[in-house]
């Protein structure tokens, strides 16, 4: 039996309907922006393997550091103990987030969000206030655990669990040209008492279809919340580590969050690790003679030393000019391409920031993850050995920063051909003309 067949006997895959699922592609090697299968086929990883990979696959520097760490200390209990890589990572992250004063370790993006939410709720409870409401942006995605599902948009992903999710206060997404709506809704909501926090994906809503909004609106949302003493949680799980062109999306604005969630790009995409950074104001609310004011949260693998060493090695690469030159190279090329497509591709809304470019195809159906364009688009690019996994009718390109210029050009050319080809049916293109 080959690997795909053996996989089918024993494995349950994420976000995959079992019925009719195609065989999983057996990847045996990674190299720069490529994933290589058993038969030697090379696939260009144009989505950075679900947005985690920043420096390319099997990066030699990260591999070396992780390997050294494995031979030194693979893991140690983290309650009552510490180790050099955890301290180094925390120091280096806090240098880059000067408004934060402590980091808390967990395992992934969802747990980084859970930790932030629990800290925000308990912050108020430790201070003797009853505040249990959370403001969210419509269409948000913050993870798949119960707390993170609660603050995410309700819909297909979490429908069977809806009755278990806590209530939130959603405000409209600040769509271009309709920002005032969001601001007014926020002002209205802020009249209520008992609001603990706001949580947002800064500048880009990833899973919603790479929906983007401006730093000016983000600044205004944060300022209004700060004025009303509402804690600000920035979910930088997707936007962190260079995706938006700066290290963090919140680097674009002045008002800084109280809590910052990190994961995906944190280890360069090498290992699972989550971080939640908190301000001293939050941290100090947990210092008490009352044992019940302790933050009772921790995972078996909290601050795993190997994962911390991968994150430190990834930060080494962010200290190199080459990485930032690559990010700038992608950003400039994407900006130019977006301009070009805005005037030629009448069938799509084109969005761009930093190293993310997205094309929302106009379709008959609702623009969503469940739009049936998805399979067609995926298969079209897969035949060309390009991994582009659209979010419904949204095609996005989110490459590892080390992508070769020639590969970058190839993907853009294929996207352009797809957008301009007859593959989008006539009826839809006529609708687009009329829009
Ligand atoms: C992916 C993602 C998460 C969840 O992270 P996991 O590691 O998949 O649990 C949370 N927030 C945002 C913005 C994300 O993109």
Coordinates of N, CA, C and O and ligand atoms in Angstrom, one line a residue, residues 51 108-111 113 141-144 201 235 237-238 263-264, ligand 1:
X51 N -0.4 29.5 6.1 CA 0.0 30.8 6.6 C 1.1 30.7 7.7 O 1.4 31.7 8.3
X108 N -0.7 26.9 20.4 CA -1.1 27.2 19.0 C -1.9 28.6 19.1 O -2.0 29.2 20.1
X109 N -2.4 28.9 17.9 CA -3.2 30.2 17.8 C -4.4 30.2 18.7 O -4.7 31.2 19.3
X110 N -5.2 29.1 18.6 CA -6.4 29.0 19.4 C -6.1 29.2 20.9 O -6.9 29.9 21.6
X111 N -5.1 28.5 21.4 CA -4.8 28.6 22.8 C -4.3 30.0 23.2 O -4.5 30.5 24.3
X113 N -5.3 32.6 21.9 CA -6.6 33.4 22.0 C -7.3 33.1 23.3 O -7.8 34.0 24.1
X141 N -12.3 35.4 12.6 CA -11.9 34.0 12.9 C -10.8 34.0 13.9 O -9.7 34.6 13.7
X142 N -11.0 33.3 15.1 CA -9.9 33.4 16.1 C -9.5 32.0 16.6 O -8.8 31.8 17.5
X143 N -10.1 30.9 15.9 CA -9.6 29.6 16.3 C -10.8 28.6 16.5 O -11.9 29.0 16.3
X144 N -10.5 27.4 16.8 CA -11.4 26.3 16.9 C -11.7 25.7 18.2 O -12.4 24.7 18.4
X201 N -8.7 40.8 14.5 CA -7.6 40.5 13.7 C -7.1 41.8 13.1 O -7.9 42.4 12.3
X235 N -5.3 39.9 17.9 CA -5.0 38.5 17.4 C -4.1 38.6 16.2 O -4.5 38.7 15.1
X237 N -2.1 36.3 15.2 CA -1.7 34.9 14.9 C -1.4 34.8 13.4 O -0.4 34.2 13.0
X238 N -2.2 35.4 12.5 CA -1.9 35.4 11.1 C -1.0 36.6 10.6 O -0.2 36.4 9.8
X263 N 1.2 33.1 17.0 CA 1.5 31.7 16.8 C 2.0 31.5 15.3 O 3.1 32.0 15.1
X264 N 1.2 30.9 14.5 CA 1.6 30.6 13.1 C 3.1 30.9 12.7 O 3.9 30.0 12.7
Ligands
LIG1 C1 -5.2 30.4 12.4 C2 -5.7 31.5 13.3 C3 -6.0 31.2 14.6 C4 -6.0 29.8 15.2 O1 -4.7 29.3 15.2 P1 -4.4 27.7 15.3 O2 -3.0 27.6 15.5 O3 -4.9 27.2 14.0 O4 -5.2 27.2 16.5 C5 -6.4 32.2 15.4 N1 -6.5 33.5 15.0 C6 -6.2 33.8 13.7 C7 -6.2 35.2 13.2 C8 -5.8 32.8 12.8 O5 -5.5 33.1 11.5

